[in-house]
Amino acid sequence: MDGSVKVQKKIKSIVIGGGFGGIAAALRLRALGHQVTLIEKLGCLGGRAQVFKKNGFKHDAGPTVITAPFLFDELFELFGENRKDYVEFKPLDPWYRFHFHDGQTFDYSQTIEKTKKEMKKFSVEDANNYEGLLNASKSIFDVGFTKLADKPFNSFSFMLKQIPSLLKLKSYLTVSQLVNKYIKNSNLRAAFSIHPLLVGGNPFSTTSIYALIHFLERNWGVYFSMGGTGKLVEELTKLLKRSGVEVKYNTDIKTAYQKNGKIEKLESMVGEVFLPDNIVFNGDPPTFYKEILKSNSLFEKRKKFLPEKLTTYSMGMFVLFFGTKKQYPKIAHHTIWLGKRFKGLLKDIFDNKILSEDFSLYIHRPTATDQSFAPKGCDSFYVLCPVPNLLGNVDWSVEGSKLQARIVKALELTILPDLQKNISDDFFMTPIDFKNNYRSTHGAGFSIAPNFSQSAWFRYHNKDPHINNLYFAAAGAHPGAGVPGVLSSAKIVESLIK
């Protein structure tokens, strides 16, 4: 032996997009010993989880709920740290308060007993059937989340092996059809069918696989990150720095050049060049294939896999942010305000792609739990209204302010009296902002919709089938949208690269 030491070359992994999936992928690859660079289009990390501040009011722009907290705990544990030392996840109760068009309310709570007691206000029979629905959700969860959520569906043969389980669980049913087997009251049916909307799906077309969210909440609870989701992003950003991940802000990737089944070079909008061994894309997969990848032949193959004209995208989101000069202590941390129409409204949003006069709303009042979101004696509000994505013909420069006025008026007449004279520092985002800020195809809030024909093997794969160093940790890839989905997506990428 000549005494020389063989030096192992460090693997260069580049993660494009600093949402939760990108942050998680960067941390996981860094823990494998890779040299990791995280590239972010905006001036701070978080992706959709941005933070807006205005005159003492603070607003989380994206996710407001923490479920499956262990997925965040794992990221700190990779480096021998404890998430609880940096950020507190506070359990909420009720999880959600439903306000129906007829004035009735339903508190969906952290205990089964409380939930059944609330259900009895509407139907004793439905309350008695609730545990049947919960058991059905658990059966789906045991397969869909525990066994498959962090497993890659890159192989069709793997998909075929799952078909008996999927058929046994009746995954060909929609979430609505599954709920309706157990619940008869129309208000409760709407309440228990709402979960697909949290990941961009219409409960009347989303596969019942996504009913597992119901048990996922029961299993781990529903939490609020004290200081907001922005505080969680801030602590994860510090963890990236401590672990040695390089983060480049205000850098938007324009082009990915591939040769011989591998991406050899990335170029930013201002001409900066990156030479990766691996690329993990944390943005919308259709955006990558349509706008960034320079490879017509491979794009043609991908188009055959998910033809654009057959692809269904999630809804768009209109998000209204405002403060109030007084507090509304009767408003829960999370309120779901449902209009008179449910199925018809969702058909207008998802299928007809028209902006109706009526709407349903998700309302976040973080000051119910954390007063740091507003000046003393004030409240902070975030109101999310599902709307058509940009495949609909809506002129948001005109309709945005009109929709805001309708929402404020409706809330004033129902749960927020005197809102118009107390509202402060209001502004909104439309699907155009989602397209411009996050490069979301068609301004869809959650990438492609979670239909059966766009789930598991049929969803964008976590590893491209033709480019051997391209991976996806994103809402549009398996297992799907939502914070647990994108964090699980990063776990899959880690296992594929390992």
Coordinates of C-alpha atoms in Angstrom, one line a residue:
M1 CA 0.0 0.0 0.0
D2 CA 1.3 3.5 -0.8
G3 CA -0.3 5.1 2.3
S4 CA -2.5 7.4 0.2
V5 CA -6.0 8.1 1.5
K6 CA -8.9 7.9 -0.9
V7 CA -11.1 11.0 -0.5
Q8 CA -14.8 10.4 -1.1
K9 CA -16.4 13.1 -3.2
K10 CA -19.3 14.9 -1.5
I11 CA -22.6 14.5 -3.2
K12 CA -24.1 17.8 -4.2
S13 CA -27.8 17.9 -3.8
I14 CA -29.8 21.0 -4.8
V15 CA -33.3 21.5 -3.4
I16 CA -35.4 24.0 -5.4
G17 CA -38.2 25.6 -3.2
G18 CA -38.1 26.3 0.5
G19 CA -41.6 25.2 1.5
F20 CA -42.0 22.5 4.2
G21 CA -41.2 19.7 1.7
G22 CA -38.1 21.5 0.5
I23 CA -36.9 22.3 4.1
A24 CA -37.5 18.7 5.1
A25 CA -35.7 17.3 2.1
A26 CA -32.7 19.6 2.6
L27 CA -32.4 18.5 6.2
R28 CA -32.8 14.8 5.5
L29 CA -30.2 14.9 2.7
R30 CA -27.8 16.9 4.9
A31 CA -28.2 14.2 7.6
L32 CA -27.0 11.7 4.9
G33 CA -23.8 13.7 4.5
H34 CA -24.7 15.5 1.3
Q35 CA -23.5 19.0 0.5
V36 CA -26.9 20.7 0.2
T37 CA -28.0 24.0 -1.3
L38 CA -31.6 25.1 -0.8
I39 CA -32.7 27.6 -3.5
E40 CA -35.7 29.8 -2.7
K41 CA -37.5 32.3 -5.1
L42 CA -38.7 34.5 -2.2
G43 CA -36.8 36.4 0.4
C44 CA -37.5 33.9 3.2
L45 CA -38.4 30.2 3.5
G46 CA -41.7 28.7 4.1
G47 CA -43.2 28.5 0.6
R48 CA -46.9 29.1 1.1
A49 CA -46.2 29.5 4.9
Q50 CA -45.2 33.2 4.6
V51 CA -45.9 35.7 7.3
F52 CA -47.5 39.1 6.7
K53 CA -47.2 42.0 9.2
K54 CA -49.2 45.2 9.0
N55 CA -49.4 47.9 11.7
G56 CA -49.0 45.5 14.7
F57 CA -51.2 42.7 13.1
K58 CA -49.5 39.5 12.1
H59 CA -50.9 36.8 9.7
D60 CA -49.7 33.4 8.8
A61 CA -50.4 33.3 5.0
G62 CA -50.5 29.5 4.5
P63 CA -51.0 26.5 6.8
T64 CA -52.5 27.3 10.2
V65 CA -53.0 23.8 11.6
I66 CA -50.3 21.3 12.8
T67 CA -51.2 17.6 12.6
A68 CA -48.9 14.6 12.8
P69 CA -46.4 16.7 14.8
F70 CA -43.9 13.8 14.9
L71 CA -43.0 14.6 11.3
F72 CA -41.5 17.9 12.5
D73 CA -40.0 16.3 15.6
E74 CA -38.0 13.9 13.3
L75 CA -36.3 16.8 11.5
F76 CA -34.8 18.0 14.7
E77 CA -34.0 14.5 15.9
L78 CA -31.9 14.0 12.8
F79 CA -29.3 16.3 14.4
G80 CA -29.8 15.2 18.0
E81 CA -32.1 18.0 18.9
N82 CA -35.6 18.3 20.4
R83 CA -38.3 20.4 18.6
K84 CA -39.9 21.3 22.0
D85 CA -36.8 23.3 22.9
Y86 CA -37.5 25.7 20.1
V87 CA -41.2 25.8 19.3
E88 CA -44.3 24.9 21.3
F89 CA -47.2 23.0 19.6
K90 CA -50.3 23.9 21.7
P91 CA -53.3 21.5 21.5
L92 CA -56.6 23.1 20.5
D93 CA -60.1 22.5 21.7
P94 CA -62.4 22.6 19.9
W95 CA -60.4 21.7 16.8
Y96 CA -63.0 23.4 14.5
R97 CA -66.2 25.2 15.2
F98 CA -68.7 24.8 12.3
H99 CA -71.2 27.6 11.8
F100 CA -74.1 26.5 9.5
H101 CA -76.3 28.7 7.3
D102 CA -79.3 28.0 9.6
G103 CA -77.4 29.5 12.6
Q104 CA -76.6 26.1 14.3
T105 CA -73.1 25.4 15.4
F106 CA -71.1 22.2 15.9
D107 CA -67.9 21.9 17.9
Y108 CA -65.6 19.2 16.5
S109 CA -63.6 18.5 19.6
Q110 CA -60.5 16.6 20.8
T111 CA -62.5 13.9 22.6
I112 CA -64.9 11.5 21.1
E113 CA -67.3 12.1 24.0
K114 CA -67.5 15.8 23.4
T115 CA -67.9 15.3 19.7
K116 CA -70.8 12.8 20.1
K117 CA -72.5 15.2 22.5
E118 CA -72.4 17.9 20.0
M119 CA -73.6 15.6 17.3
K120 CA -76.7 14.7 19.4
K121 CA -77.9 18.3 18.9
F122 CA -78.5 17.3 15.3
S123 CA -79.1 13.6 15.3
V124 CA -78.8 10.9 18.0
E125 CA -78.6 8.2 15.3
D126 CA -75.6 10.0 13.7
A127 CA -73.9 10.3 17.1
N128 CA -74.3 6.6 17.6
N129 CA -72.8 5.9 14.2
Y130 CA -69.8 8.2 14.6
E131 CA -67.5 5.5 15.9
G132 CA -68.3 3.4 12.8
L133 CA -67.1 6.3 10.7
L134 CA -64.0 6.6 12.8
N135 CA -63.3 2.9 12.6
A136 CA -63.6 3.1 8.8
S137 CA -61.2 6.0 8.8
K138 CA -58.8 4.1 11.0
S139 CA -58.8 1.1 8.6
I140 CA -57.9 3.4 5.7
F141 CA -55.3 5.2 7.8
D142 CA -53.6 1.9 8.8
V143 CA -52.9 1.2 5.1
G144 CA -53.0 4.6 3.4
F145 CA -50.8 6.5 6.0
T146 CA -49.0 4.0 8.2
K147 CA -48.0 1.6 5.4
L148 CA -48.0 3.7 2.2
A149 CA -47.6 7.4 2.9
D150 CA -43.8 7.2 3.1
K151 CA -43.4 4.5 0.4
P152 CA -42.6 5.4 -3.2
F153 CA -45.1 4.5 -5.9
N154 CA -42.6 4.6 -8.7
S155 CA -43.3 1.0 -9.8
F156 CA -46.6 0.0 -11.4
S157 CA -46.0 -3.5 -10.0
F158 CA -45.9 -2.0 -6.5
M159 CA -49.2 -0.3 -7.2
L160 CA -50.8 -3.6 -8.4
K161 CA -49.8 -5.3 -5.1
Q162 CA -51.8 -2.6 -3.2
I163 CA -55.0 -3.0 -5.3
P164 CA -56.5 -5.8 -3.0
S165 CA -56.1 -3.6 0.0
L166 CA -57.4 -0.5 -1.8
L167 CA -60.5 -2.4 -3.0
K168 CA -61.1 -3.9 0.4
L169 CA -61.1 -0.3 1.8
K170 CA -63.5 0.8 -0.9
S171 CA -61.1 3.5 -2.1
Y172 CA -63.2 3.7 -5.3
L173 CA -65.8 5.5 -3.2
T174 CA -65.5 9.3 -2.7
V175 CA -65.1 10.8 0.8
S176 CA -68.7 12.0 0.6
Q177 CA -70.0 8.6 -0.3
L178 CA -68.1 7.0 2.7
V179 CA -69.3 9.7 5.1
N180 CA -72.9 9.3 3.9
K181 CA -72.9 5.6 4.8
Y182 CA -72.7 6.6 8.5
I183 CA -74.1 10.1 8.7
K184 CA -77.6 11.2 7.6
N185 CA -78.0 14.8 8.9
S186 CA -77.1 17.2 6.1
N187 CA -75.2 19.6 8.3
L188 CA -73.1 16.8 9.9
R189 CA -72.5 15.3 6.4
A190 CA -71.0 18.5 5.3
A191 CA -68.9 18.8 8.5
F192 CA -67.4 15.3 8.2
S193 CA -66.8 15.6 4.5
I194 CA -64.7 18.8 4.8
H195 CA -61.3 17.2 5.1
P196 CA -60.5 16.9 1.3
L197 CA -60.8 20.7 1.0
L198 CA -57.8 20.9 3.4
V199 CA -55.7 19.3 0.7
G200 CA -57.4 20.9 -2.4
G201 CA -60.0 18.2 -3.2
N202 CA -63.8 18.2 -3.7
P203 CA -65.2 15.7 -1.3
F204 CA -67.7 14.6 -4.0
S205 CA -64.8 13.5 -6.3
T206 CA -61.8 12.9 -3.9
T207 CA -61.0 9.2 -3.3
S208 CA -62.0 8.0 0.2
I209 CA -58.3 7.3 0.8
Y210 CA -58.3 10.9 2.1
A211 CA -60.8 10.0 4.8
L212 CA -57.7 8.9 6.7
I213 CA -57.2 12.6 7.7
H214 CA -60.1 12.1 10.1
F215 CA -58.3 9.4 12.1
L216 CA -54.9 11.2 11.6
E217 CA -56.4 14.1 13.7
R218 CA -57.8 11.7 16.3
N219 CA -54.5 9.8 16.5
W220 CA -52.2 12.8 17.1
G221 CA -54.5 15.8 17.7
V222 CA -54.7 19.3 16.2
Y223 CA -52.2 21.9 17.3
F224 CA -51.2 25.5 16.8
S225 CA -47.6 26.4 16.6
M226 CA -47.2 29.2 19.2
G227 CA -45.8 32.3 17.4
G228 CA -47.5 30.9 14.3
T229 CA -46.4 28.7 11.5
G230 CA -43.9 31.5 10.8
K231 CA -42.2 30.8 14.1
L232 CA -41.9 27.1 13.1
V233 CA -40.3 28.1 9.7
E234 CA -38.0 30.5 11.6
E235 CA -36.7 27.7 13.8
L236 CA -36.4 25.3 10.9
T237 CA -34.4 27.9 9.1
K238 CA -32.0 28.2 12.0
L239 CA -31.7 24.4 12.1
L240 CA -30.8 24.4 8.4
K241 CA -28.0 26.9 9.2
R242 CA -26.8 24.9 12.2
S243 CA -26.6 21.7 10.2
G244 CA -24.6 23.3 7.4
V245 CA -27.2 23.7 4.6
E246 CA -26.5 26.6 2.3
V247 CA -29.7 28.7 1.6
K248 CA -29.9 31.0 -1.4
Y249 CA -32.8 33.5 -1.3
N250 CA -34.3 35.6 -4.1
T251 CA -33.1 33.0 -6.6
D252 CA -35.6 31.7 -9.2
I253 CA -34.7 28.8 -11.4
K254 CA -35.3 29.5 -15.1
T255 CA -34.0 26.4 -16.8
A256 CA -32.9 22.8 -16.1
Y257 CA -30.8 21.3 -18.9
Q258 CA -30.8 17.5 -19.2
K259 CA -28.5 15.2 -21.1
N260 CA -28.3 11.4 -21.3
G261 CA -31.1 10.9 -18.7
K262 CA -29.6 13.3 -16.2
I263 CA -30.0 17.0 -15.3
E264 CA -26.5 18.4 -15.7
K265 CA -27.1 22.1 -15.1
L266 CA -29.5 24.6 -13.6
E267 CA -29.7 28.3 -14.5
S268 CA -31.4 31.0 -12.6
M269 CA -33.4 33.9 -14.0
V270 CA -30.2 36.1 -13.6
G271 CA -27.9 33.6 -15.2
E272 CA -26.4 32.0 -12.1
V273 CA -25.4 28.4 -12.8
F274 CA -25.6 25.3 -10.5
L275 CA -24.1 21.9 -11.3
P276 CA -26.0 19.3 -9.1
D277 CA -25.6 15.6 -8.5
N278 CA -29.3 15.4 -7.4
I279 CA -32.2 17.8 -7.7
V280 CA -35.2 17.8 -5.4
F281 CA -38.0 20.0 -6.7
N282 CA -40.3 21.4 -4.0
G283 CA -42.5 23.4 -6.4
D284 CA -45.5 22.3 -8.5
P285 CA -44.4 19.4 -10.7
P286 CA -46.4 20.7 -13.8
T287 CA -44.5 24.0 -13.5
F288 CA -41.2 22.1 -13.6
Y289 CA -42.1 20.1 -16.7
K290 CA -43.8 23.0 -18.6
E291 CA -41.6 26.0 -17.7
I292 CA -38.2 24.8 -16.4
L293 CA -37.2 21.5 -18.0
K294 CA -35.5 21.8 -21.5
S295 CA -36.1 18.4 -22.9
N296 CA -38.9 18.1 -25.5
S297 CA -38.7 14.3 -25.8
L298 CA -39.0 13.6 -22.1
F299 CA -41.7 16.2 -21.8
E300 CA -43.7 14.4 -24.4
K301 CA -43.3 11.2 -22.4
R302 CA -44.5 13.0 -19.2
K303 CA -47.4 14.5 -21.1
K304 CA -48.5 11.0 -22.0
F305 CA -48.3 10.0 -18.4
L306 CA -50.4 12.9 -17.1
P307 CA -52.0 14.6 -20.2
E308 CA -52.7 18.2 -19.5
K309 CA -56.2 18.0 -20.9
L310 CA -57.1 15.1 -18.6
T311 CA -55.4 16.6 -15.5
T312 CA -57.6 18.0 -12.8
Y313 CA -56.2 20.8 -10.7
S314 CA -57.2 21.7 -7.1
M315 CA -59.3 24.8 -6.5
G316 CA -57.9 28.3 -6.2
M317 CA -57.9 30.2 -3.0
F318 CA -59.0 33.8 -2.1
V319 CA -57.5 34.7 1.2
L320 CA -58.6 37.8 3.1
F321 CA -56.4 39.1 5.9
F322 CA -57.6 41.8 8.4
G323 CA -57.4 43.0 12.0
T324 CA -60.2 44.2 14.2
K325 CA -60.2 47.2 16.6
K326 CA -62.1 45.0 19.1
Q327 CA -62.0 41.4 20.1
Y328 CA -64.5 38.7 19.3
P329 CA -64.0 36.2 22.2
K330 CA -66.9 34.0 21.1
I331 CA -65.1 33.1 17.9
A332 CA -63.0 29.8 18.1
H333 CA -59.5 29.5 16.9
H334 CA -60.7 27.7 13.8
T335 CA -64.2 28.3 12.4
I336 CA -65.7 26.7 9.3
W337 CA -68.6 28.9 8.1
L338 CA -70.8 27.0 5.6
G339 CA -73.2 28.7 3.2
K340 CA -76.6 27.2 2.3
R341 CA -75.2 25.4 -0.8
F342 CA -72.6 22.7 -0.3
K343 CA -72.5 20.2 -3.2
G344 CA -73.7 22.8 -5.8
L345 CA -71.2 25.4 -4.7
L346 CA -68.3 22.9 -4.9
K347 CA -69.5 21.9 -8.4
D348 CA -69.3 25.6 -9.4
I349 CA -65.8 25.9 -8.0
F350 CA -64.2 22.6 -9.2
D351 CA -66.2 21.7 -12.4
N352 CA -67.9 24.8 -13.8
K353 CA -65.1 27.1 -12.6
I354 CA -67.4 30.0 -12.0
L355 CA -67.3 32.5 -9.1
S356 CA -70.7 32.3 -7.4
E357 CA -72.3 35.0 -5.4
D358 CA -72.4 32.6 -2.4
F359 CA -69.4 31.0 -0.7
S360 CA -68.2 29.0 2.3
L361 CA -65.3 30.1 4.5
Y362 CA -62.5 28.8 6.7
I363 CA -61.7 31.4 9.4
H364 CA -58.5 31.5 11.4
R365 CA -58.5 33.6 14.6
P366 CA -55.0 33.0 16.0
T367 CA -55.5 35.6 18.8
A368 CA -57.9 33.1 20.4
T369 CA -54.7 31.2 21.4
D370 CA -51.8 33.6 20.9
Q371 CA -52.2 37.4 21.5
S372 CA -48.9 38.2 19.8
F373 CA -50.8 38.2 16.5
A374 CA -52.5 41.6 17.2
P375 CA -52.2 44.7 19.4
K376 CA -53.8 44.6 22.8
G377 CA -57.6 44.5 22.7
C378 CA -57.6 43.6 19.0
D379 CA -57.9 40.4 16.9
S380 CA -56.2 39.0 13.8
F381 CA -58.2 37.2 11.2
Y382 CA -57.4 35.1 8.1
V383 CA -60.4 34.1 6.0
L384 CA -59.9 31.5 3.2
C385 CA -62.6 31.2 0.5
P386 CA -62.3 28.4 -2.0
V387 CA -62.7 29.8 -5.5
P388 CA -62.1 28.5 -9.1
N389 CA -58.4 28.3 -10.2
L390 CA -57.2 30.3 -13.1
L391 CA -58.7 27.9 -15.7
G392 CA -61.9 29.8 -14.8
N393 CA -62.6 33.1 -16.5
V394 CA -62.5 35.4 -13.4
D395 CA -61.2 38.9 -13.6
W396 CA -59.6 39.1 -10.2
S397 CA -58.7 42.8 -10.6
V398 CA -62.5 43.5 -10.5
E399 CA -63.9 40.5 -8.6
G400 CA -61.4 40.5 -5.7
S401 CA -62.7 43.6 -4.0
K402 CA -66.3 42.6 -4.7
L403 CA -65.8 39.2 -3.1
Q404 CA -64.1 40.9 -0.1
A405 CA -67.1 43.1 0.4
R406 CA -69.5 40.2 0.2
I407 CA -67.5 38.2 2.7
V408 CA -67.3 41.1 5.2
K409 CA -71.0 41.7 4.9
A410 CA -71.9 38.0 5.5
L411 CA -69.6 37.8 8.5
E412 CA -71.1 40.9 10.0
L413 CA -74.6 39.6 9.6
T414 CA -73.7 36.3 11.3
I415 CA -70.7 35.8 13.6
L416 CA -68.8 39.1 13.6
P417 CA -71.2 41.9 14.4
D418 CA -70.1 45.5 13.6
L419 CA -67.3 44.2 11.5
Q420 CA -67.4 46.9 8.9
K421 CA -66.7 49.6 11.5
N422 CA -64.1 47.6 13.3
I423 CA -62.1 46.1 10.4
S424 CA -58.5 47.3 10.1
D425 CA -55.5 46.9 7.8
D426 CA -57.3 44.5 5.4
F427 CA -55.8 43.0 2.2
F428 CA -56.2 39.8 0.2
M429 CA -54.5 37.2 -2.1
T430 CA -56.1 35.7 -5.2
P431 CA -55.1 32.7 -7.4
I432 CA -53.0 35.2 -9.4
D433 CA -50.8 35.7 -6.4
F434 CA -50.4 32.0 -6.0
K435 CA -49.3 31.7 -9.6
N436 CA -46.9 34.7 -9.4
N437 CA -45.5 34.1 -5.9
Y438 CA -45.3 30.3 -5.8
R439 CA -45.3 29.5 -9.5
S440 CA -48.4 27.4 -8.9
T441 CA -49.8 26.1 -12.2
H442 CA -53.2 27.8 -12.9
G443 CA -52.9 29.4 -9.5
A444 CA -54.2 26.1 -8.0
G445 CA -53.8 26.2 -4.2
F446 CA -52.7 22.5 -3.8
S447 CA -51.3 21.5 -7.3
I448 CA -53.2 18.6 -8.9
A449 CA -56.4 17.4 -7.3
P450 CA -56.5 14.3 -5.1
N451 CA -58.8 12.2 -7.3
F452 CA -58.3 8.4 -7.4
S453 CA -56.9 8.8 -11.0
Q454 CA -54.3 11.2 -9.6
S455 CA -53.3 9.4 -6.4
A456 CA -50.6 6.9 -5.6
W457 CA -48.9 5.6 -8.8
F458 CA -51.1 7.9 -10.8
R459 CA -49.8 11.0 -9.1
Y460 CA -46.5 12.6 -10.0
H461 CA -43.8 10.2 -8.9
N462 CA -41.2 11.2 -6.2
K463 CA -38.5 10.2 -8.7
D464 CA -38.8 11.0 -12.4
P465 CA -39.1 7.8 -14.5
H466 CA -36.8 9.1 -17.2
I467 CA -34.3 11.5 -15.4
N468 CA -32.3 9.6 -12.9
N469 CA -31.3 12.5 -10.6
L470 CA -34.7 14.4 -10.5
Y471 CA -36.9 14.0 -7.4
F472 CA -40.1 15.6 -6.1
A473 CA -40.9 16.5 -2.5
A474 CA -44.1 18.5 -3.2
A475 CA -47.9 18.7 -2.9
G476 CA -48.3 17.5 -6.5
A477 CA -46.2 14.3 -5.9
H478 CA -47.1 11.2 -3.8
P479 CA -48.6 11.1 -1.2
G480 CA -50.2 14.5 -1.7
A481 CA -50.9 18.0 -0.4
G482 CA -51.1 19.2 3.1
V483 CA -48.3 19.5 5.6
P484 CA -48.1 15.8 6.6
G485 CA -48.2 15.0 2.9
V486 CA -45.3 17.1 1.8
L487 CA -43.2 16.1 4.9
S488 CA -43.9 12.5 4.0
S489 CA -42.9 13.2 0.4
A490 CA -39.5 14.4 1.6
K491 CA -39.1 11.1 3.6
I492 CA -39.7 9.2 0.4
V493 CA -37.1 11.2 -1.5
E494 CA -34.6 10.5 1.3
S495 CA -35.3 6.7 1.0
L496 CA -34.9 6.8 -2.8
I497 CA -31.6 8.7 -2.7
K498 CA -30.2 6.5 0.1

